Each structure stands twice: as structure tokens, then as C-alpha cells.
Coordinates of C-alpha atoms and ligand atoms in Angstrom, one line a residue:
M1 CA 47.6 22.9 26.4
Q2 CA 46.4 19.4 25.6
Q3 CA 45.6 16.5 27.9
R4 CA 46.0 12.9 27.2
I5 CA 43.4 10.6 29.0
S6 CA 43.7 6.9 29.1
P7 CA 40.7 4.6 29.8
A8 CA 40.2 4.1 33.6
A9 CA 40.1 0.8 35.3
S10 CA 37.9 2.4 38.0
V11 CA 37.2 5.8 39.6
T12 CA 37.8 5.4 43.3
G13 CA 38.8 7.3 46.5
A14 CA 37.6 10.2 48.6
I15 CA 37.9 13.8 47.2
T16 CA 37.1 17.3 48.3
L17 CA 36.5 19.8 45.5
P18 CA 37.0 23.6 45.2
G19 CA 34.4 26.1 46.4
D20 CA 31.2 26.7 44.4
K21 CA 31.6 29.2 41.6
S22 CA 28.0 30.7 41.9
I23 CA 28.3 31.2 45.7
S24 CA 31.8 32.6 45.6
H25 CA 30.8 35.4 43.1
R26 CA 27.9 36.3 45.4
Y27 CA 29.9 36.4 48.6
A28 CA 32.6 38.5 46.9
M29 CA 30.1 41.1 45.6
I30 CA 27.8 41.3 48.7
S31 CA 30.7 41.5 51.1
S32 CA 32.1 44.3 49.1
I33 CA 29.0 46.4 49.6
A34 CA 28.4 45.3 53.2
E35 CA 29.6 47.3 56.3
G36 CA 32.7 45.8 57.9
D37 CA 34.9 42.8 57.3
S38 CA 34.0 39.4 55.8
R39 CA 36.3 36.3 55.9
I40 CA 35.5 34.0 53.0
L41 CA 36.9 30.4 53.2
N42 CA 37.0 27.8 50.4
Y43 CA 36.6 30.6 47.8
S44 CA 36.5 29.2 44.3
T45 CA 40.0 28.8 42.6
G46 CA 38.4 29.3 39.2
A47 CA 39.5 32.2 36.9
D48 CA 35.9 33.4 36.7
C49 CA 35.7 34.1 40.5
H50 CA 39.1 35.8 40.4
S51 CA 37.7 38.1 37.7
T52 CA 35.1 39.2 40.2
L53 CA 37.7 39.8 42.9
A54 CA 39.7 41.9 40.4
C55 CA 36.7 43.9 39.5
M56 CA 35.8 44.6 43.2
R57 CA 39.4 45.7 43.9
A58 CA 39.2 48.0 40.9
L59 CA 36.1 49.5 42.5
G60 CA 38.1 50.4 45.6
V61 CA 37.5 47.4 47.8
E62 CA 40.4 46.1 49.8
I63 CA 40.6 42.4 49.4
T64 CA 43.5 40.5 50.9
G65 CA 44.4 36.8 51.1
E66 CA 45.4 34.1 48.6
G67 CA 44.5 30.6 47.5
T68 CA 41.0 30.0 48.9
E69 CA 40.9 32.4 51.8
F70 CA 40.1 36.1 51.5
L71 CA 39.4 39.0 53.8
V72 CA 37.0 41.6 52.2
R73 CA 36.9 45.0 53.8
G74 CA 33.3 46.0 52.9
K75 CA 32.8 49.6 51.8
G76 CA 29.1 49.8 52.5
L77 CA 26.3 50.6 50.0
D78 CA 27.8 54.0 49.1
G79 CA 31.5 53.3 49.3
L80 CA 32.6 52.1 45.9
R81 CA 34.8 54.4 43.8
A82 CA 35.0 54.9 40.1
P83 CA 37.5 52.4 38.5
S84 CA 40.6 54.0 36.9
S85 CA 40.2 51.7 33.9
D86 CA 37.7 49.4 32.2
L87 CA 36.6 46.4 34.3
D88 CA 37.6 43.0 32.9
A89 CA 35.0 40.2 33.5
G90 CA 37.2 37.7 31.5
N91 CA 35.1 34.7 30.5
S92 CA 32.5 35.2 33.3
G93 CA 28.9 35.8 32.5
S94 CA 28.1 35.9 36.2
T95 CA 30.6 38.7 36.8
I96 CA 29.3 41.0 34.1
R97 CA 25.6 40.3 34.6
M98 CA 25.5 40.3 38.4
L99 CA 28.0 43.2 38.9
S100 CA 26.1 45.3 36.4
G101 CA 23.2 45.4 39.0
I102 CA 25.6 47.1 41.4
L103 CA 27.3 49.4 38.8
A104 CA 23.9 50.6 37.7
A105 CA 23.4 52.3 41.0
Q106 CA 26.8 54.1 41.3
P107 CA 27.3 57.8 41.0
F108 CA 29.8 57.2 38.2
V109 CA 30.1 55.7 34.7
S110 CA 31.9 52.3 34.3
R111 CA 32.8 50.2 31.4
I112 CA 33.0 46.4 31.7
F113 CA 34.2 44.0 29.0
G114 CA 35.1 40.3 28.6
D115 CA 37.0 37.9 26.4
E116 CA 36.0 36.8 22.9
S117 CA 33.4 34.3 24.1
L118 CA 31.8 36.7 26.7
S119 CA 31.6 39.4 24.0
K120 CA 29.1 37.3 22.1
R121 CA 26.8 36.6 25.0
P122 CA 23.4 38.3 25.3
M123 CA 23.2 41.3 27.7
Q124 CA 19.7 42.6 26.8
R125 CA 18.3 40.4 29.5
I126 CA 20.0 42.7 32.1
M127 CA 19.9 45.9 30.2
K128 CA 16.1 45.9 30.0
P129 CA 15.3 45.8 33.8
L130 CA 18.2 48.0 34.7
A131 CA 16.9 50.7 32.2
Q132 CA 13.5 50.3 33.8
M133 CA 15.1 51.1 37.1
G134 CA 16.6 54.3 35.7
A135 CA 20.2 53.3 34.7
G136 CA 21.7 54.2 31.3
I137 CA 23.5 51.3 29.6
R138 CA 25.2 51.1 26.2
A139 CA 26.2 47.9 24.6
H140 CA 28.0 46.8 21.4
E141 CA 25.2 46.3 18.8
D142 CA 22.8 47.2 21.6
K143 CA 23.2 43.7 23.1
F144 CA 26.8 42.5 23.6
P145 CA 29.7 43.5 25.9
P146 CA 31.5 45.8 26.4
L147 CA 28.8 47.6 28.4
E148 CA 29.0 51.3 29.4
I149 CA 27.0 51.7 32.5
H150 CA 25.8 55.2 33.5
G151 CA 24.8 54.7 37.2
A152 CA 21.8 56.5 38.5
K153 CA 19.5 56.8 41.5
L154 CA 17.5 53.7 40.9
R155 CA 13.7 53.1 41.4
P156 CA 12.4 49.7 42.5
I157 CA 10.5 47.6 40.0
D158 CA 8.4 44.4 39.8
Y159 CA 10.1 42.3 37.1
T160 CA 9.1 39.0 35.6
L161 CA 12.1 37.0 34.3
P162 CA 11.5 36.3 30.6
V163 CA 14.2 33.6 30.6
P164 CA 15.1 31.3 33.6
S165 CA 18.3 32.9 34.7
A166 CA 19.7 33.3 38.3
Q167 CA 22.2 35.8 36.9
V168 CA 19.4 38.1 35.7
K169 CA 17.5 37.6 39.0
T170 CA 20.6 38.5 40.9
C171 CA 21.3 41.5 38.8
V172 CA 17.9 42.9 39.5
L173 CA 18.0 42.1 43.2
F174 CA 21.5 43.7 43.5
A175 CA 20.2 46.8 41.9
G176 CA 17.2 46.7 44.2
L177 CA 19.5 46.9 47.2
F178 CA 20.2 50.5 46.2
A179 CA 16.6 51.6 45.4
E180 CA 14.3 53.0 48.0
G181 CA 11.3 50.7 48.4
E182 CA 10.5 47.2 47.5
T183 CA 11.9 45.4 44.4
T184 CA 10.2 42.2 43.3
V185 CA 11.4 39.5 40.9
I186 CA 9.0 36.9 39.7
E187 CA 10.6 33.7 38.2
P188 CA 8.1 31.5 36.3
V189 CA 10.8 28.8 36.3
R190 CA 12.9 28.2 39.5
S191 CA 16.5 29.0 39.3
R192 CA 19.3 28.7 41.8
D193 CA 18.6 30.7 45.0
H194 CA 22.1 31.4 46.3
S195 CA 21.6 35.2 46.1
E196 CA 18.4 35.1 48.2
I197 CA 20.2 33.0 50.8
A198 CA 23.3 35.1 50.8
L199 CA 21.5 38.4 51.0
R200 CA 19.5 37.2 54.0
E201 CA 22.7 35.9 55.6
F202 CA 24.2 39.5 55.3
G203 CA 21.0 40.9 56.9
A204 CA 18.8 42.0 54.0
D205 CA 15.0 41.9 54.4
L206 CA 14.1 39.5 51.6
T207 CA 11.1 37.1 51.2
A208 CA 10.8 34.4 48.7
N209 CA 7.5 32.5 48.1
R210 CA 6.5 30.4 45.1
G211 CA 8.8 32.2 42.7
K212 CA 8.1 35.7 44.0
I213 CA 11.1 37.3 45.6
T214 CA 10.7 40.7 47.3
L215 CA 13.7 42.7 48.6
V216 CA 13.5 45.9 50.7
G217 CA 16.0 48.5 49.4
R218 CA 18.8 50.2 51.3
P219 CA 19.2 47.4 53.9
Q220 CA 21.9 47.3 56.6
L221 CA 24.3 44.6 55.2
T222 CA 26.9 43.5 57.7
G223 CA 30.2 41.6 57.0
R224 CA 30.5 38.1 58.3
D225 CA 32.5 34.9 58.2
L226 CA 31.5 32.6 55.4
I227 CA 32.5 29.1 54.1
V228 CA 31.8 28.3 50.5
P229 CA 30.5 24.7 50.0
S230 CA 32.3 22.7 47.2
D231 CA 30.8 23.0 43.8
I232 CA 28.1 20.5 42.9
S233 CA 28.6 21.4 39.2
S234 CA 32.3 20.4 39.5
A235 CA 31.3 17.3 41.4
A236 CA 29.0 16.4 38.5
F237 CA 32.0 15.4 36.4
F238 CA 33.2 13.0 39.0
I239 CA 29.7 11.7 39.8
V240 CA 29.3 10.8 36.1
A241 CA 32.8 9.4 35.8
A242 CA 32.1 7.0 38.7
L243 CA 28.7 6.0 37.3
L244 CA 30.2 5.3 33.9
V245 CA 33.3 3.3 34.7
P246 CA 32.7 -0.3 36.0
G247 CA 34.2 -1.1 39.4
S248 CA 34.1 2.5 40.5
S249 CA 33.3 3.7 44.1
L250 CA 33.8 7.3 45.0
V251 CA 33.2 9.7 47.9
I252 CA 32.9 13.5 47.5
R253 CA 33.0 15.5 50.6
G254 CA 31.5 18.9 51.6
V255 CA 29.4 19.3 48.5
G256 CA 26.8 22.1 48.2
L257 CA 23.4 20.4 48.1
N258 CA 21.1 23.4 47.9
P259 CA 17.9 22.0 46.5
S260 CA 17.9 24.4 43.6
R261 CA 21.2 22.8 42.5
S262 CA 20.8 19.1 43.5
A263 CA 18.1 18.1 41.1
L264 CA 21.0 16.4 39.3
L265 CA 21.2 13.8 42.1
D266 CA 17.4 13.1 42.1
L267 CA 17.5 12.7 38.3
L268 CA 20.4 10.3 38.4
I269 CA 18.9 8.3 41.3
G270 CA 15.6 8.1 39.4
M271 CA 17.4 6.5 36.5
G272 CA 18.9 3.9 38.8
A273 CA 22.2 5.5 40.0
K274 CA 23.6 4.1 43.2
I275 CA 24.1 7.5 44.9
R276 CA 23.8 8.1 48.7
V277 CA 24.0 11.2 50.7
P278 CA 24.7 9.9 54.3
Q279 CA 24.9 13.3 56.0
L280 CA 23.6 16.8 55.5
E281 CA 24.3 20.0 57.4
S282 CA 23.6 23.6 57.0
Q283 CA 26.3 26.3 56.7
N284 CA 25.5 30.0 56.1
G285 CA 22.1 28.9 55.1
E286 CA 23.3 26.5 52.4
L287 CA 23.0 22.7 52.7
I288 CA 26.2 20.7 52.4
G289 CA 26.9 17.0 52.5
E290 CA 28.9 14.0 51.4
I291 CA 28.0 12.1 48.3
Q292 CA 28.8 8.3 47.8
I293 CA 28.7 7.0 44.2
D294 CA 29.0 3.5 42.9
H295 CA 29.2 2.4 39.2
S296 CA 25.6 1.8 38.0
T297 CA 23.7 0.9 34.9
L298 CA 21.3 3.7 34.1
Q299 CA 17.9 3.6 32.4
G300 CA 18.1 7.0 30.7
G301 CA 15.1 9.2 30.1
I302 CA 14.1 12.7 29.3
I303 CA 15.2 16.1 30.7
D304 CA 12.8 18.9 29.9
G305 CA 10.8 21.8 31.3
A306 CA 11.8 23.2 34.7
L307 CA 14.3 20.3 35.2
T308 CA 16.3 21.5 32.3
A309 CA 16.9 24.8 33.9
Q310 CA 18.0 23.2 37.1
V311 CA 20.6 21.0 35.5
I312 CA 21.6 23.4 32.7
D313 CA 25.4 23.4 33.6
E314 CA 25.5 19.7 33.9
I315 CA 24.0 18.9 30.5
P316 CA 27.3 18.4 28.6
V317 CA 28.4 15.7 31.0
L318 CA 24.9 14.2 31.2
A319 CA 24.9 14.0 27.4
V320 CA 28.0 11.8 27.6
L321 CA 26.4 9.7 30.3
G322 CA 23.2 9.4 28.1
A323 CA 25.0 7.5 25.4
A324 CA 25.9 4.8 27.9
T325 CA 22.4 4.4 29.4
E326 CA 20.0 1.6 28.4
E327 CA 17.4 3.7 26.7
G328 CA 19.3 6.9 25.8
L329 CA 18.7 10.5 26.9
T330 CA 16.6 13.2 25.3
I331 CA 17.2 16.8 26.4
K332 CA 14.5 19.4 25.6
D333 CA 13.8 23.1 26.4
A334 CA 17.5 23.8 26.5
G335 CA 17.8 26.7 24.1
E336 CA 19.8 28.5 26.8
L337 CA 22.6 26.1 26.1
R338 CA 23.2 28.0 22.8
V339 CA 24.2 31.2 24.6
K340 CA 26.6 29.7 27.2
E341 CA 30.5 29.9 27.0
T342 CA 30.0 28.1 23.7
D343 CA 26.9 27.0 21.9
R344 CA 26.8 23.8 24.0
I345 CA 24.4 22.0 21.8
T346 CA 26.8 22.3 18.9
T347 CA 30.0 21.7 20.8
V348 CA 28.5 18.6 22.6
V349 CA 27.2 17.1 19.4
D350 CA 30.6 17.8 17.6
N351 CA 32.5 16.0 20.4
L352 CA 30.0 13.2 20.7
R353 CA 30.5 12.4 17.0
R354 CA 34.3 12.3 17.5
L355 CA 33.6 9.8 20.3
G356 CA 31.8 7.6 17.7
V357 CA 28.4 8.4 19.4
A358 CA 25.3 9.1 17.4
A359 CA 23.4 12.2 18.4
E360 CA 20.6 14.2 16.9
E361 CA 20.8 18.0 17.3
L362 CA 17.5 19.8 17.9
P363 CA 17.0 23.6 17.9
D364 CA 16.7 23.5 21.7
G365 CA 18.1 20.1 22.7
L366 CA 19.5 16.8 21.7
I367 CA 18.6 13.2 21.3
I368 CA 21.2 10.6 22.3
P369 CA 20.5 6.9 21.7
G370 CA 21.6 4.6 24.5
R371 CA 24.0 1.5 24.7
Q372 CA 26.7 3.2 22.5
K373 CA 30.4 2.3 22.5
F374 CA 32.9 5.1 23.1
R375 CA 35.8 5.3 20.7
A376 CA 39.1 7.0 21.6
A377 CA 39.3 10.4 19.9
E378 CA 40.7 13.9 19.7
F379 CA 38.3 16.2 21.4
D380 CA 38.2 20.1 21.4
S381 CA 37.0 22.2 24.3
F382 CA 36.4 25.1 22.0
G383 CA 37.6 27.2 24.9
D384 CA 34.7 26.0 27.1
H385 CA 35.5 24.7 30.6
R386 CA 32.5 22.3 30.9
I387 CA 33.2 20.9 27.4
A388 CA 36.8 20.1 28.3
M389 CA 35.8 18.3 31.5
A390 CA 32.7 16.5 30.0
F391 CA 34.8 14.9 27.3
A392 CA 37.7 14.0 29.6
V393 CA 35.0 12.0 31.5
A394 CA 33.9 10.3 28.2
A395 CA 37.5 9.4 27.5
L396 CA 37.7 7.4 30.7
R397 CA 35.4 4.8 29.0
A398 CA 36.9 4.9 25.5
D399 CA 38.8 2.1 23.9
G400 CA 42.2 3.8 23.9
E401 CA 44.0 7.0 24.7
S402 CA 42.2 10.2 23.9
V403 CA 43.4 13.8 23.7
I404 CA 41.6 16.9 24.8
H405 CA 42.7 20.0 23.0
N406 CA 42.5 23.5 24.6
A407 CA 42.2 21.6 28.0
D408 CA 43.3 24.7 30.0
A409 CA 39.8 26.0 29.5
A410 CA 38.9 23.9 32.6
S411 CA 40.6 26.5 34.8
V412 CA 37.7 28.9 34.3
S413 CA 35.9 27.0 37.0
F414 CA 38.2 24.1 38.1
P415 CA 41.9 24.5 37.7
E416 CA 42.6 21.4 39.9
F417 CA 40.4 19.2 37.6
W418 CA 43.2 17.3 35.8
N419 CA 45.1 16.5 38.9
T420 CA 42.0 15.4 40.7
L421 CA 41.0 13.2 37.8
A422 CA 44.5 11.6 37.7
R423 CA 44.3 10.9 41.5
V424 CA 41.0 9.0 41.3
T425 CA 41.8 7.0 38.2
E426 CA 45.4 5.9 38.9
Ligands
S3P1 C1 24.7 31.0 37.3 C2 23.5 30.9 36.6 C3 23.4 30.1 35.3 C4 24.5 29.2 35.1 C5 25.8 29.8 35.4 C6 25.9 30.3 36.8 C7 24.7 31.8 38.5 O1 23.4 31.1 34.3 O2 24.5 28.6 33.8 O3 27.0 28.9 35.2 O4 25.7 31.7 39.3 O5 23.7 32.5 38.8 P1 22.0 31.8 33.7 O6 21.7 32.8 34.8 O7 22.4 32.4 32.4 O8 21.0 30.7 33.6

């Protein structure tokens, strides 16, 4: 599928976006191994989170509902059954990495695979700690999906994350749920803490202090009612669109504003963005609020170190914004971008050049000079949802109609993206 995008006169209105992808995965997995029923509202509509639901169903969990509302009949820690066929994680790194932590503790062997993109993503980062805990895992070329996981009685470990990754942290914590004793994860660089919040919400005994997370194994997890906040990483495309297009004024409601995800807003405000958050509330331990954005001229700057890890999913659209800032944007310490759904350093630079924007590719980042004009172009998502949406946003400020090829990739996290974009730009 291809999408044609015309330059926008403004980005205006009030919108509500689908549920957070990261939180949806976690709620689906934890509720499946809790005792009793959980009702999940505003569940992500993205294909990735539906891959997780399909895997949990294949493991014997009864999940009913449709759209954004699901009822999960939890099986308890020891209630999953061997799947009758291989588990399909689709395009979803979160599904394969986080679910592996649960599969590693089962009294059966499971195989989990993914699409072409997922089949090239590194899995050693989860294989190593799970092997230390006692599981047997085989992988294609010892590092890629499909994974064959021989579950075992796991032992707790103390594990320091070698890469900043909430998926790896979650995998180890999920495995630690099944091990007798205390499992500790140390993260030298802070990553999103939705698992810690959700596990506590379900009743786990978990403490987190200065990057050291300790979980007591074999907890009593109890099903509950949950509402997923809207996804700040999806909101990022609309935030940048409103900042970029003169005359814009946009309100986004009910957005998840967990501090481990909202560094994006602080970064933009620090560069001069007119962004306000007039109200904040807490829901299931997560912060949510409304964001108001007005078109702004931004200074630009540097994203590096711990900040890079906190805005890693937003870097494609921030790179687009960077070219329109006064001083440009430099992104460093972002080697992880090369192992996302695509090599996002290469796919961003490729599309920036189509846009007529100069950009220098670094081994672990990019340098984008500021004050650049955007030329209408034919972009390619390369099958990556965030690349499709980032360059749709760029097209709003181009000098004519642009085309996004392979635009259906957006549905991995945000199937409603194209309709929502049309609504705020008409
Ligand atoms: C995620 C963690 C990040 C992020 C991904 C979702 C999560 O990946 O890029 O989109 O939900 O935990 P890494 O764990 O690979 O950094």
C-alpha cells in the first residue's frame, strides 16, 4: 500500500490515540500468568500486541473480547500448556524477548519465530541470562530467531544489563517470577519501567532503587482491571507534526506520561517547543495526561548518553524535526538503532536525502544540519512502522505531494495513523 501526503496548512484539533504498545504487551503477558480474570481496556490496536495475544492463546490462555477491550482468564504461574504449533511473534521484538522469559520456565519445549525483519534481530541478549538461570535455548546461527526454548526449573540470578534494554530487563524479571528466591537486574542506563510498575500492580514483591531492581520469585499475582494509557511514542508523530507546521495547535488526550518515557517532552521544551501538560493523573501506577502543542521554532541540540536510550523510538521523527531547527540536531550513542525493525540510522538517512535534506551518518548516530527546506519525495518505509510515520510527518512540510511506499507498515503499532493524520490536517 502507498499513501499520498499533501503539505498541511496546519495540524489542529483534539485527538485520542490508541493504547501504549509497551504496556499492552506487559498487561497481556502478566495477566495470563496471574490468578483470576483481568479486564484490559484501551489495549493497543497494533499488530505487535495482537501477536502477543495470539501467543498467549496458543499457550492455553482464554482471552475474549475485540477491538480494544479484552478479558484474560489468568492461568496462574503453573497453568500454561505446551502450544500445538510454533509461536508466531510477527514483527514484534517485545513479544519474542519478553515472552521468552516466561517460556524458559515452562515444563515443555516451545519454538518461537518471527517475520523477516525479526529473524535478523539479536537474541543473545536474552539467551545469555536465561541460560544462566538454567534454561536451554537454541537459536538460528546461535543468535537469531527462531528460538527453541527448553524450559527448566529456573534459579534466580543477579544480572547487569550489557545494553540498555527494557525488553531484556523484562525477560529476566519474567523468568525471575518462576525462580525460588530473589532475582536482581541492574541497569546502568535507565530504561522504561512499565514492567516494574505492572508487576507491582498485580501484587509482586518488587523493589527498584537507583537502577537496581529486585524481585521475589513465586509471587501471588492476582488478575485486575486495567486501562492502558495512550502511546506517547505514537503521540510523538503528532507532537512533531504540530511543532513543524506553522499555524498548528493540537491537543492529545490521555497520553501515558511515565517519566521513563516522557523525556521526549523535556527535550523538546528545552529546545523551545510550546508544549503544555495542563493535567496529570495516575492510573494503575502509570501517569497519564493531556498534551497541548503549538507550532514553535526550535533551537536544536544534541541527544546523547542516557537521553538517547530514553527517546530511542522517537529518533526517526526527531531526525525529521532536527532538519527544521535553527542549529540542527546531533544524535549520538544510538548504536541500538541499527538493530531495530530496520537499521534506523540507514533508513532515516536514506529518506532524509530523498527529502532533499543533508545528513551525515555516524556509526552510532547522525548529524543533521538545521534550517533545511523539505522537498516533496517518494519515501520508503522499508517495512518499518516508525519510518513510515516519521516521513509522513516530514511530507506535511514539503513543497508538494509526497508518496510513502509500504505505508501499511504503520499498522504494526498504529493502524489508525493515516486516518488520524488526515483528520488533523484537513
Ligand atoms: C520496548 C523497549 C525498547 C523499544 C521497543 C519497546 C519495550 O526496545 O525500542 O519499541 O516495550 O520494552 P529495547 O528493549 O530493545 O531497547
